[in-house]
Every structure is written in structure tokens, then in C-alpha cells.
XYZ file of C-alpha atoms in Angstrom:
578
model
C 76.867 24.366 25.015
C 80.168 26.291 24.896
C 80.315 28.780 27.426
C 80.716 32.372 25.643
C 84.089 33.578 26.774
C 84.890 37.409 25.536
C 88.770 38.516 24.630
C 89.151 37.270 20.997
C 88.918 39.592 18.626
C 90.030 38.290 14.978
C 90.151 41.762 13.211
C 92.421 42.778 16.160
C 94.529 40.234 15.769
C 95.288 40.347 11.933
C 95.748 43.577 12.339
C 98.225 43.150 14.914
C 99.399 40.475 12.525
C 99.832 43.105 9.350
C 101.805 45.500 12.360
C 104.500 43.130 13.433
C 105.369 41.452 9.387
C 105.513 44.725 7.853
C 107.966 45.824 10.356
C 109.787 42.647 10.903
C 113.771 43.214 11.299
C 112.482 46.429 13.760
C 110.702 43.378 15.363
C 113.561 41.179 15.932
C 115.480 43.312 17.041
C 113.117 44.319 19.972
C 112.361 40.626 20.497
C 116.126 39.687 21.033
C 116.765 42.827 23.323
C 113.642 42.453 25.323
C 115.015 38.325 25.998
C 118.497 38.931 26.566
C 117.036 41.808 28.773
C 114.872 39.806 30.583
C 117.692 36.531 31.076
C 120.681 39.030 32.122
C 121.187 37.566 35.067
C 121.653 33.919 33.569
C 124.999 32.565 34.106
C 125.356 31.018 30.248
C 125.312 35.079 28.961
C 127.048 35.996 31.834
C 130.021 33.811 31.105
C 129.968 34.552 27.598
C 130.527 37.997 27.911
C 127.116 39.680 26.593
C 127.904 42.569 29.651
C 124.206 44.120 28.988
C 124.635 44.146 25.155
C 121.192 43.444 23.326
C 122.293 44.445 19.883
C 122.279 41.594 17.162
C 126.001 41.987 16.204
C 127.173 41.875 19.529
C 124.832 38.955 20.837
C 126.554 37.080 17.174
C 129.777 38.031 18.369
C 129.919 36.269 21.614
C 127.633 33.893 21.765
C 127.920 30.455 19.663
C 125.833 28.539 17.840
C 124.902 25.170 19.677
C 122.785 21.833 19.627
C 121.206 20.368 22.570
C 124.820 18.558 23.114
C 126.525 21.662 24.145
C 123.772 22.851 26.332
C 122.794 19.345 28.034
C 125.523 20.053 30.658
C 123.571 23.240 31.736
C 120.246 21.309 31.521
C 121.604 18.537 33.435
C 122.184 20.898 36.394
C 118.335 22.189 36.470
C 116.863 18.706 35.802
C 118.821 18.039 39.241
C 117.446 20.431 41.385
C 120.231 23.565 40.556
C 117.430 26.844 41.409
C 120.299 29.222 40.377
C 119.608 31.557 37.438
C 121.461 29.339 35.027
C 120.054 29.283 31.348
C 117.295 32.020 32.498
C 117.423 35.087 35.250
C 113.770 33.469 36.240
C 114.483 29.623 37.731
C 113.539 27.014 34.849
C 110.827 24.883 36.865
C 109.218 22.653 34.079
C 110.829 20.623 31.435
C 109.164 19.528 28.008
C 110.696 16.264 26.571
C 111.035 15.838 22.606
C 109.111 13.199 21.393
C 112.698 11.328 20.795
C 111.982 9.873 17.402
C 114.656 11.382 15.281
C 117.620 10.418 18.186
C 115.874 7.427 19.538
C 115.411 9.100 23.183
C 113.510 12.146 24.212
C 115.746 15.226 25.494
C 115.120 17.531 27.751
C 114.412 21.781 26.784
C 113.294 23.979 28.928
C 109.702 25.442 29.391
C 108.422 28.471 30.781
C 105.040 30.804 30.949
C 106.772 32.742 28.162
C 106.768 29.919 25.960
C 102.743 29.086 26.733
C 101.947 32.878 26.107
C 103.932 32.187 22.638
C 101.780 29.123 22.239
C 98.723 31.391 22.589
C 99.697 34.060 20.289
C 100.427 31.102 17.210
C 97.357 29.689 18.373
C 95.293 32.730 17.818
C 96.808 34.068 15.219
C 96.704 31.079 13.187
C 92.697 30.421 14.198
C 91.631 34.198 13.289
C 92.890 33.351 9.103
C 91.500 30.054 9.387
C 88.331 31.675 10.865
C 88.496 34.219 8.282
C 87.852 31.562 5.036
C 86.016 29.016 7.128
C 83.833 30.480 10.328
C 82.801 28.314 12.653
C 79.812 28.959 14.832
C 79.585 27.845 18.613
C 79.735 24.680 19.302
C 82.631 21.707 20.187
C 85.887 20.090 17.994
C 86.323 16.388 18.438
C 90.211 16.642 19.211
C 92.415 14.172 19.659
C 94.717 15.106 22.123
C 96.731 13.251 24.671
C 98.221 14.624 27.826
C 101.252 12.022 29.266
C 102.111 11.693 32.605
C 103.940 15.181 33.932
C 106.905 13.557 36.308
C 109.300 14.627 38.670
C 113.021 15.063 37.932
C 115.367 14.035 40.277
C 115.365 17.957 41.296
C 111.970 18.198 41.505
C 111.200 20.072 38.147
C 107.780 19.245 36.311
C 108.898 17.470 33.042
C 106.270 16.165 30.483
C 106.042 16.179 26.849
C 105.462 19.737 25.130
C 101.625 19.015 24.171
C 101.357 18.215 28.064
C 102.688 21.462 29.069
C 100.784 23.046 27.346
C 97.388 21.099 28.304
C 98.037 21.343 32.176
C 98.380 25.126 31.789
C 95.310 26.648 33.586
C 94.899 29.284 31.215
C 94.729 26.455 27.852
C 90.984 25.445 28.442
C 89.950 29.003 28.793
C 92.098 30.333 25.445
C 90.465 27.311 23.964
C 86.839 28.369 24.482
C 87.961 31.827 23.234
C 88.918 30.082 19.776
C 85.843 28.579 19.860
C 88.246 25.371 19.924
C 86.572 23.833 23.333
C 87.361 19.515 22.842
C 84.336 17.580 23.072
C 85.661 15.555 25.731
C 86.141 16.213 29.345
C 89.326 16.597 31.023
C 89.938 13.485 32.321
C 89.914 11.758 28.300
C 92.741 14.291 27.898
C 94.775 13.298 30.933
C 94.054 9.251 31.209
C 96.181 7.025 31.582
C 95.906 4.788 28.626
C 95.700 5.888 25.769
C 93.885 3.304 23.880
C 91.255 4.190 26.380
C 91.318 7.284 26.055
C 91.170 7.184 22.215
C 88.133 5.247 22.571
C 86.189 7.764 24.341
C 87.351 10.409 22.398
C 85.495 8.916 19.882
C 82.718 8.305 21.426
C 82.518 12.118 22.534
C 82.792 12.598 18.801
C 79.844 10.756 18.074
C 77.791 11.581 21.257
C 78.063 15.862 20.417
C 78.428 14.287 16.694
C 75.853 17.393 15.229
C 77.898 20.225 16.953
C 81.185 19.144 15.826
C 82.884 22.134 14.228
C 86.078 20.306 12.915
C 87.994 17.524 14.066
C 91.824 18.142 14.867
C 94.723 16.176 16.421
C 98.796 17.970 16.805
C 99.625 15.726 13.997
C 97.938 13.925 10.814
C 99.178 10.678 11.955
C 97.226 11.064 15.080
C 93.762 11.409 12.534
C 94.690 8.546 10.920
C 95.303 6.237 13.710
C 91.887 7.580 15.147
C 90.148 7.000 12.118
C 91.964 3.313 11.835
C 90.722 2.658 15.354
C 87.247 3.269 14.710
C 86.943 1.081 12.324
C 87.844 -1.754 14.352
C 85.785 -0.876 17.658
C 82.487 1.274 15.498
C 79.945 -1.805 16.707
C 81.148 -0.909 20.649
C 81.133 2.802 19.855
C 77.038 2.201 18.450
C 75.900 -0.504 21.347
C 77.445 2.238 24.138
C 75.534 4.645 23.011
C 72.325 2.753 21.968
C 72.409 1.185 25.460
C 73.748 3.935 27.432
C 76.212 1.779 29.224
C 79.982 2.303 28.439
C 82.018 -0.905 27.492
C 84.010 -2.513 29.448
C 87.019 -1.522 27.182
C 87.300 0.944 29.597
C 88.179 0.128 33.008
C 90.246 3.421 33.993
C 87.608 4.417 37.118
C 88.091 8.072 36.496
C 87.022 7.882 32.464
C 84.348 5.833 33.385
C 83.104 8.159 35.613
C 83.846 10.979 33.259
C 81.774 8.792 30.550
C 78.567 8.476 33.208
C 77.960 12.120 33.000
C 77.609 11.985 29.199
C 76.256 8.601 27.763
C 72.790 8.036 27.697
C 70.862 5.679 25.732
C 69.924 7.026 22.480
C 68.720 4.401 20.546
C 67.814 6.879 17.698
C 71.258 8.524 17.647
C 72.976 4.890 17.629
C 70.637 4.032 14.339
C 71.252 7.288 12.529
C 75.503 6.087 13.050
C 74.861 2.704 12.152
C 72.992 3.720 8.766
C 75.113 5.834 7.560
C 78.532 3.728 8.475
C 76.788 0.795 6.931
C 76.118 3.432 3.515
C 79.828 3.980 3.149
C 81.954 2.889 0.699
C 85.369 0.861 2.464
C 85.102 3.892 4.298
C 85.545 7.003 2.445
C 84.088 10.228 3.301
C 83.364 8.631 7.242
C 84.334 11.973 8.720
C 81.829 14.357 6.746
C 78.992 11.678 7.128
C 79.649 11.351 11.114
C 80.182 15.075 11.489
C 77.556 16.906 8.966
C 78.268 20.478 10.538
C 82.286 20.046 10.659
C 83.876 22.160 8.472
C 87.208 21.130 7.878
C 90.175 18.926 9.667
C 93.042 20.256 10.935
C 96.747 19.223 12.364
C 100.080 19.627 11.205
C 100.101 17.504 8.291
C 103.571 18.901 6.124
C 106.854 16.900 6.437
C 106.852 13.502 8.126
C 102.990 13.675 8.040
C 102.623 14.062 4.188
C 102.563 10.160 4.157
C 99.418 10.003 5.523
C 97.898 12.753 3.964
C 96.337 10.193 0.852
C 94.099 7.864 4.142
C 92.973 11.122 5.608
C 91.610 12.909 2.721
C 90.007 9.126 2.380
C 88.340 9.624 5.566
C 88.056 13.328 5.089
C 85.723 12.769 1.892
C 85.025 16.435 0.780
C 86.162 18.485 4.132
C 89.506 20.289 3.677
C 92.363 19.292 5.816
C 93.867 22.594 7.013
C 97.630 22.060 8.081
C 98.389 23.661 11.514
C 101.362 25.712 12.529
C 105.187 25.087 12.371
C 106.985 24.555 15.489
C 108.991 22.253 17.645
C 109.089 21.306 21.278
C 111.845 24.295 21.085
C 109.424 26.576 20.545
C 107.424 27.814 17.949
C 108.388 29.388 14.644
C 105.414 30.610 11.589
C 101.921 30.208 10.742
C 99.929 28.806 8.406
C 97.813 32.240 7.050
C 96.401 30.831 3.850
C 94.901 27.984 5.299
C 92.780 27.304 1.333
C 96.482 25.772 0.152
C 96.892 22.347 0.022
C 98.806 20.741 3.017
C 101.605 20.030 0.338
C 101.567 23.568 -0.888
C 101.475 24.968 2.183
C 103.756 28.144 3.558
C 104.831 29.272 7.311
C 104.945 32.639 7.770
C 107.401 33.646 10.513
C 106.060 35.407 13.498
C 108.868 37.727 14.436
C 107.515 38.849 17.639
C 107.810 35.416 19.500
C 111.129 34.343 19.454
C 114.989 35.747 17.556
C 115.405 33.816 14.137
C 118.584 33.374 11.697
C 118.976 31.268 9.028
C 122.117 28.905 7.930
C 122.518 29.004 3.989
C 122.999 25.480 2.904
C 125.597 24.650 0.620
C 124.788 22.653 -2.433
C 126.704 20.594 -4.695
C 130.635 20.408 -4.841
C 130.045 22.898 -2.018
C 128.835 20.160 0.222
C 133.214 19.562 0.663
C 134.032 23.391 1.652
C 134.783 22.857 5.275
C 133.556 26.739 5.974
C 130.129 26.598 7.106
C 128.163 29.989 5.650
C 127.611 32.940 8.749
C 123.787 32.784 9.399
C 121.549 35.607 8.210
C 118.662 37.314 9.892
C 114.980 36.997 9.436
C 115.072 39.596 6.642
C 118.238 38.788 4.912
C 117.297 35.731 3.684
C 116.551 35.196 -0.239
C 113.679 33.499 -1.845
C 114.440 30.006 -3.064
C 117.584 29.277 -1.244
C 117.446 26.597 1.637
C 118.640 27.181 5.140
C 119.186 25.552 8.319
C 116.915 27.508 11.704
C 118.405 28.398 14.341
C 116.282 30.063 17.400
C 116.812 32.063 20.485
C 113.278 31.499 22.854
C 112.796 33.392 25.905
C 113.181 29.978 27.727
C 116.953 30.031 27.799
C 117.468 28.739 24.231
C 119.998 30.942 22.434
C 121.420 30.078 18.508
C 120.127 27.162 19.202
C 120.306 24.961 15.977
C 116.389 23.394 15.166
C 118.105 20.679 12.725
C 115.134 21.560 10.211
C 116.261 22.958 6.448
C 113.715 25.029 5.299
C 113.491 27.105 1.913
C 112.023 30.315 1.371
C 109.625 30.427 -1.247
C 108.189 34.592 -0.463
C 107.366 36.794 1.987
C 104.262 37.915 3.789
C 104.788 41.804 3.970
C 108.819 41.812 5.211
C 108.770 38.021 6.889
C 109.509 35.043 5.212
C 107.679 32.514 4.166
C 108.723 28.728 4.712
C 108.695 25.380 3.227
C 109.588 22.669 5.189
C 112.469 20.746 3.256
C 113.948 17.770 5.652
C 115.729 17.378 9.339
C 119.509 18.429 8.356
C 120.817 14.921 9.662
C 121.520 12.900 6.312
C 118.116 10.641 6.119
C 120.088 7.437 4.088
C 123.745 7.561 3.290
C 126.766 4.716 3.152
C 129.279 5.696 0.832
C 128.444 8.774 -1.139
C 124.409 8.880 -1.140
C 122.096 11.491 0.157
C 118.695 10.341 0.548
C 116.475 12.803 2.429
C 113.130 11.982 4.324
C 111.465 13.215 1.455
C 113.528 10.727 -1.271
C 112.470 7.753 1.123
C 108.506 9.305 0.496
C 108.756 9.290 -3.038
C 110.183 6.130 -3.536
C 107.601 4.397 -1.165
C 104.608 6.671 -3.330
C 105.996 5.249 -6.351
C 106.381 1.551 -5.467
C 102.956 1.493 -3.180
C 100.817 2.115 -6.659
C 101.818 -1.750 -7.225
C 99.688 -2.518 -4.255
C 96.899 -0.469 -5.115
C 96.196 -2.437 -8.017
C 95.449 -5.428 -5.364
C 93.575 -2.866 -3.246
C 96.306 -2.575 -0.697
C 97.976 0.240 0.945
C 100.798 0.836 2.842
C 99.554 1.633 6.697
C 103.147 3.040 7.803
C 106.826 2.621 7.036
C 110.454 2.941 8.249
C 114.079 2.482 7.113
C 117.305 1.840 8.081
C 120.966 1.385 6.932
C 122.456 -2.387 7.303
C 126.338 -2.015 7.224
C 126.415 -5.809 8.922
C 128.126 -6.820 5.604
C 130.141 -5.173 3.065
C 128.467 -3.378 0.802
C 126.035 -1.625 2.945
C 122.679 -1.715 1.821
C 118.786 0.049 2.206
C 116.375 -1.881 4.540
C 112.759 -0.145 3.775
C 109.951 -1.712 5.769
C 106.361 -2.191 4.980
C 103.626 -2.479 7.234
C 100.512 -3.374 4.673
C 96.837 -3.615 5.304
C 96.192 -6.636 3.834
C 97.643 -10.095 1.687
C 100.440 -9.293 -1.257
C 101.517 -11.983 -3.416
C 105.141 -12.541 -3.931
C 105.243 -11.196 -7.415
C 104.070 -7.809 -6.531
C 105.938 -7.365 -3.734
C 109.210 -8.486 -5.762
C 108.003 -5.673 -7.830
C 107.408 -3.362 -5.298
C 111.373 -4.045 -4.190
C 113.041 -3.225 -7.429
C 110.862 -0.092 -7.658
C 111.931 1.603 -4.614
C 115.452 0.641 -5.134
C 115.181 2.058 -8.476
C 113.052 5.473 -7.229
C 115.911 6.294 -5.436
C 117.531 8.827 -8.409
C 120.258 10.531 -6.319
C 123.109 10.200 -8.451
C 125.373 9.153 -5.418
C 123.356 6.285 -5.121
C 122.492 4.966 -8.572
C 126.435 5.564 -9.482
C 126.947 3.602 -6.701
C 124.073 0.418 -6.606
C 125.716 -0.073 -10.353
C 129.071 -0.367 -9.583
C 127.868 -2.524 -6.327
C 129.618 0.276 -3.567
C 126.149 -0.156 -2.029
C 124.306 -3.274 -2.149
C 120.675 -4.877 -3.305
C 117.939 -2.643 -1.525
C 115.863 -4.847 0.699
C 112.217 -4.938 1.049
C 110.801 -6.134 4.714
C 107.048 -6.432 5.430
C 106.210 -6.709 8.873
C 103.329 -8.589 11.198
C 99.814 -6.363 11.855
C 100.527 -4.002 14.575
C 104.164 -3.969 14.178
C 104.536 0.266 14.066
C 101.339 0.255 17.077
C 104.250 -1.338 19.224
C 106.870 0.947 18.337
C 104.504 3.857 19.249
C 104.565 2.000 22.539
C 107.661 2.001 22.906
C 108.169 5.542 22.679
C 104.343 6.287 24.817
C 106.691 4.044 27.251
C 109.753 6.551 27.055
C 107.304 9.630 27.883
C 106.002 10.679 24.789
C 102.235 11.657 24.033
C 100.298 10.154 21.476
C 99.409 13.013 19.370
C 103.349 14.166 19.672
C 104.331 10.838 17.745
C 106.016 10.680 14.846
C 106.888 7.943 13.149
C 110.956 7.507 12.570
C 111.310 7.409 8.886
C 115.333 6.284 9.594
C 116.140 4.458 12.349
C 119.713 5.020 13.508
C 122.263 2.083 14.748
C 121.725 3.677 18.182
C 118.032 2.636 18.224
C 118.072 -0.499 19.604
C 114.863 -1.318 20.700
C 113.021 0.102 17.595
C 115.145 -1.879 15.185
C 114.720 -5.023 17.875
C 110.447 -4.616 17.344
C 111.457 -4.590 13.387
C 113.494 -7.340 13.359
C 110.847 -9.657 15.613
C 108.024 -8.618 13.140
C 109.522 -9.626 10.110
C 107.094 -12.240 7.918
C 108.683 -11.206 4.582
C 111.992 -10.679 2.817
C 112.316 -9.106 -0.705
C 115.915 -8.219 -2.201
C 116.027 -6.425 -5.081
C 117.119 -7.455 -8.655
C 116.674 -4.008 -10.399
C 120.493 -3.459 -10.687
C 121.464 -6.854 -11.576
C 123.381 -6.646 -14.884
């Protein structure tokens, strides 16, 4: 049973919610003295000229906005074993590492205890509204988390991916069991060493504690879906384990299967209730609810890149709601989700003003897009509903203007603090001559030509694109994996639809006048986008950190290499052809 832990109070912390958004520019302000307080001694705001000045104005004033570029010099130094107060008056000692899918490579940020107790206050504050419209009693959540391998730098600093950080922390398990949020499996699922493993007997923790399953989580949606995927390939193992007692010889890591031996027994009775009702489904809908009666909803960030995904996992879901999570980076974090009843797609983030300093870079639209004058950000209060802006973040880990690279628009505010809608990364998405395609173009094109495949009861299982400037014009390469047999005619169809969903006006103006060439259409092997998760598990990233590169840049080598060796089909469209 979950072991009772006092310390959460979820009136307390609403409350203290209400407090800190009614008052919110008092709030930053406090927040950005109390870090550039607390980091005086760093040698970045030393050099810059700060000379103990915490106001906003002055903090504007001499210190720049930057990317990771401009601070990776800096970073370099700590990653190499520099203890000197350099981006923080408190040594940096850990790294987290991006997950490295929107640059091709992870890069290092800095992580610190401030950071985990910022962690803990989302995490709280974000469980007390979701408590609030769906209690849960005691009892377990079948979560599929991942922890990679923590490493040493060349320096001798801890470095592992966010997720991981946070995980190792001594003080996660025991804020878990306070959120009533304790994972179903033991520690040693979390931290093996292969994750396919791993996966495996995190679902066969699920199914094991199936009746006291509360809700069944992951960081993102993709991670559900791939879960979900998975079982339906190994369910027969999952039911003779447990019917038998003995664990199967998928897993060899010694410390999982020793993990394993103090939970499997045979339970012939539990394995038949599983079988019956998996064999009762229909091509699989509603298998979460029917495994996990007493679950009451699933949850994971599942806005943005995730959206794809979002039509398999209410599949699975059947009648549970999904519930998308918080909105944060391995940066740090940013808002909360505190009406947790809205649809993932209709979901807002509601700034938490008390964990880190926040402005907000207008975005220029139209004919604008040539001014060379980029707007002056705007603080946490200034900003105006319906306008889109770029974040930028100061964290009390040494992060300061730092720009996020996410364009969000403000659709309201929760007392005085905004709240957000994802848009896109800021990076152009698709572009060769004088196209814009964002992340979110690329989804609704791929919606709109994927209904062709649902007529043959096919679905799209994941997707990527890139730009192919080999030969003059330039042209779109979308690619496909599907979960099943397409015949040439409605893929061909499939091909002139997405070139034609694509309705920026920079585009269409130029497909007609053949500036930019005939959109191509590749379908790839079985397993094609499991390898390129691989790839980047191989690079350092966790499982349920992965996303899924919806445009994969020139500099990407190796993903565009596992593309191009997949390949079993070529479609080129005709839907501009005069």
C-alpha cells in the first residue's frame, strides 16, 4: 500500500496559488531580486556590470539577451571541472542535457537544488487542481518514466537528462508519495539500463497492482503511445508471467529481474481476468480503462509536438480523460495547467511568477517580418491578450534572458498572470525561398492527407520532414511511417494532399510558379522512427524526454542517414502540375 506521507495540503496550496497570480508583477520583481541576490558573486553579472542592482530596468539595461551559443563558452568551463562561481555564486555541480531533437545534439544547462524545489512547487501545484476535479484515493500510478545513465563530465560534474535529475533527487520519491503519485514500479524499472526492458516491466507492474491504479502518466504523450504500442505486441508474455509467476526471459538485466522476484507471483486468476477482457476489445480501443477499472484519467504533456498522437491515445484511453501536464523545458519550468477539464488542444499555462523572471518578445507579423528592429521584450504583466511572443527566462540556475525559442500567445489571464498557448519553436519549421511552414502547418497537412488512409484502416504511427535543396528548386520531403499495407493509388493521393494542405501563401505562390518544387511523399520500413529514438537514447536522452523531430535540419546527419536507409516508397506529387 502507499505509505501515508503528511505535508500536502491542496487548499494550502491554491491558496498560495490565488496569493502569488493576483500579485504577480510584485512577484517578479521579488523573484528577480532574490536570484540576482543570491548569484552576486557570479562572474557573468559581475562582468556585466549589475554592481548589486536587482531592479528590472537596471538588470535590462546591462545584461543581454542570449541563446545557449553565447553562454556555451561559460558552460564549457564548468563541464571541465572550473569550481569558480562562474554562471552562479553557488558552484554548478550537475548538468541536465536537452533531449537534442530540435538541433540534432543534446546541450548542456545547468541544474541546481533550486531548480528541483521549482520542480516540486509545478508539481504540486499542478496535482492540487487536478486533484480538485478528479480525487484520487490511495493507491499507485502506472508511470512510465525512464531515468538515463547520470555521467561524468570531463570535470567531474553529474550530467544526465532533466527527467534524470530530477528522478535521482532523494527528496522525488518522497514528494511523490505526498501527491499520492507513488509509480507502481520499483526503483530499479526507473533506473535500468535498457529501456525496452524496462518498458516491459513497467507494464507488467501495471497489470500486477492493475486494481489500484489511480491514472497512468508518462513526461510526454508519445511516451503513452509507444507503451500502449508495445503492449500489444508482447500482451501474451505480459499474461503467461504473471499466470506462471516466472518473469520472461525478455529480461535478462540481473537487477530488474531481481526487482521483478519480489513482485510476480502466479496468479492464474488475475492472468484470466487480463486475457478476457483483452480478447473482448475491439482492435484495441478503450485497453486502458478495461486494464485499469479504478484509473481515473491519463496524464503527460500532450500540447505541441505531442498533439499528433493525441487521436491513438484517446484510442487507448477509451472514456478516461487525458489531462495535459505542465509547460516547461529542460531550462526550467514556466506555467501550469489549472483547468485540467479542457481538452489537451484547448489547453492554457498559467505562469507561475514565483519560480523563475519572465519577459516576453512581441513577434512581428506580416510585412513586419523585414523590419530589422527586433521589438524590446515586455514583462510578465505587460503582455496583451492575443498577441504572440517569443519567452525568454532568467532561472536561479545561472540562466539569465535566456531566449526558450518557444512563441507562445496569450489568450487571458488567471488573476494578473498570463495565460499561454503554445504556438511553435521560433526556428522556421519548412522554408526555401519565401515559405513559412510552422510545426503546426506540417500537423495539419499530415491530419488532412492521413484521412485517405483511414478509409483502408490505416494510420500514420509517426512522421518527420525535411528540406531537399540537392537540386534546384528545393523541395518538401514528408515521411510516413504507416501501420500497415497502402496501395499506390492512395498513397499518390495522400502526396498531392499534403502538398496541397500546405496554404501559406509563400508557398502556394511559389509551388505554382515552380520556385519550390513537387512535394515528396516517403514511407519508411516498420520500426524506422524506434531506431531514430535509438539514436538519440544513444546520445543520452531518456525515453520519456523524446520527442520526435518534426524537421530534420541538414546538420542531422545520422537521423536523415536512418531515413534515407528505410525508404520502401517514393511518391512525388502532381497537385501543381498545370
Amino acid at each position: 500500500m502507499l505509505e501515508k506521507v503528511e505535508g500536502f495540503n491542496m487548499e494550502k496550496v491554491i491558496e498560495e496559488f490565488e496569493e502569488v497570480t493576483k500579485d504577480a508583477g510584485r512577484v517578479q520583481i521579488e523573484t528577480l531580486r532574490k536570484i540576482l541576490e543570491d548569484n552576486s558573486e557570479a562572474e557573468y553579472l559581475q562582468n556585466l556590470g549589475l554592481n548589486g542592482r536587482t531592479d528590472p530596468q537596471s538588470f535590462k539595461n546591462c545584461v543581454p539577451l542570449v541563446t545557449h551559443k553565447e553562454l556555451e563558452p561559460y558552460i564549457n568551463r564548468m563541464i571541465d571541472g572550473d569550481l569558480s562561481s562562474i554562471l552562479t555564486s553557488k558552484p554548478i555541480t550537475t548538468m541536465s542535457l536537452s533531449s537534442g531533437t530540435t538541433q540534432g545534439k543534446p546541450k548542456f544547462v545547468p541544474w541546481n537544488d533550486e531548480l528541483f524545489e521549482t520542480t516540486v512547487q509545478i508539481y504540486k501545484t499542478s496535482f492540487a487542481f487536478r486533484n480538485k476535479e478528479f480525487p484520487i484515493t490511495s493507491g499507485k500510478a502506472l508511470s512510465f518514466i525512464y531515468s538515463s545513465k547520470q555521467f561524468k563530465t570531463k570535470g567531474g560534474l553529474a550530467a544526465g537528462t532533466a527527467t534524470t535529475n530530477v528522478f535521482r533527487n532523494s527528496r522525488y520519491t518522497v514528494a511523490m508519495q505526498a501527491l499520492k503519485s507513488q509509480c507502481c514500479s520499483p526503483e530499479e524499472v526507473i533506473f535500468g539500463p535498457d529501456f525496452h526492458q524496462s518498458l516491459y516491466c513497467h507494464l507488467l507492474c501495471g497489470l500486477i497492482f492493475c486494481d489500484e491504479v489511480q491514472f497512468v502518466s508518462s513526461t510526454f504523450a508519445h511516451s503513452i503511445v509507444h507503451s500502449f504500442r508495445t503492449f500489444e505486441q508482447v500482451w501474451e508474455d505480459l499474461v503467461a508471467d504473471i499466470r506462471d509467476g516466472v518473469l520472461s526471459e525478455r529480461v535478462t538485466v540481473p537487477s530488474l529481474r531481481n526487482a521483478m522476484s519480489k513482485i510476480l507471483k502466479s496468479d492464474p486468476n488475475l492472468a484470466n481476468i487480463i486475457q478476457t477482457k483483452i480478447m473482448g476489445l475491439s482492435n484495441w480501443y478503450g485497453l486502458i480503462q478495461e486494464l485499469f477499472p479504478n484509473a481515473k484519467y491519463v496524464y503527460g504533456i500532450m500540447t505541441g509536438s505531442m498533439e499528433p498522437y493525441l487521436k491513438k491515445l484517446r484510442h487507448y484511453a477509451g472514456d478516461l480523460p487525458l489531462l495535459t501536464s505542465d509547460y516547461g523545458s529542460s531550462e526550467g519550468w514556466i506555467a501550469t495547467n489549472v483547468n485540467p477539464t479542457l481538452p489537451p488542444e484547448s489547453a492554457l499555462y498559467t505562469v507561475l511568477p514565483q519560480i523563475g523572471y519572465f519577459e516576453f518578445i512581441p513577434q512581428n507579423k506580416g510585412d513586419s517580418d523585414f523590419i530589422d528592429v527586433e521589438p524590446e521584450p515586455v514583462g510578465l504583466t505587460q503582455v496583451k491578450v492575443g498577441q504572440e511572443y517569443e519567452i525568454v527566462i532568467t532561472t536561479p540556475a545561472g540562466l539569465y534572458r535566456y531566449r526558450l525559442g518557444d512563441v507562445v500567445k496569450v489568450m487571458g489571464f488567471y488573476n494578473s498572470s498570463p495565460q499561454l498557448k503554445f504556438v511553435r519553436r521560433s526556428s522556421l519549421l519548412l522554408t526555401i525561398n519565401i515559405d513559412k511552414n510552422t510545426e503546426k502547418d506540417l500537423q495539419l497537412a499530415v491530419e488532412e492527407a492521413s484521412k485517405f488512409l483511414a478509409e483502408e484502416k490505416l494510420e500514420v504511427v509517426d512522421y518527420t520532414s525535411y528540406v531537399d535543396v540537392s537540386k534546384d528548386p528545393g523541395h518538401y520531403v514528408i515521411v510516413w511511417e504507416i501501420s500497415g499495407e497502402a496501395s499506390e493509388e492512395v498513397l499518390s493521393e495522400c502526396c498531392n494532399c499534403l502538398d496541397k494542405s500546405f496554404v501559406d501563401a509563400g508557398y502556394t505562390s511559389s509551388r505554382k510558379v515552380n520556385c519550390i518544387g513537387a512535394l515528396e511523399l516517403r514511407v519508411v520500413r516498420h520500426g524506422t522512427f524506434q531506431k531514430i529514438l535509438e539514436h538519440y537514447i544513444g546520445l543520452g536522452s531518456a525515453v520519456s524526454q523524446f520527442k520526435t523531430p518534426r524537421c530534420v535540419g541538414s546538420n542531422n546527419a545520422k537521423v536523415l542517414q536512418i531515413l534515407n536507409e528505410n525508404v520502401v516508397n517514393k511518391y512525388i506529387s502532381s497537385a501543381f502540375n498545370n
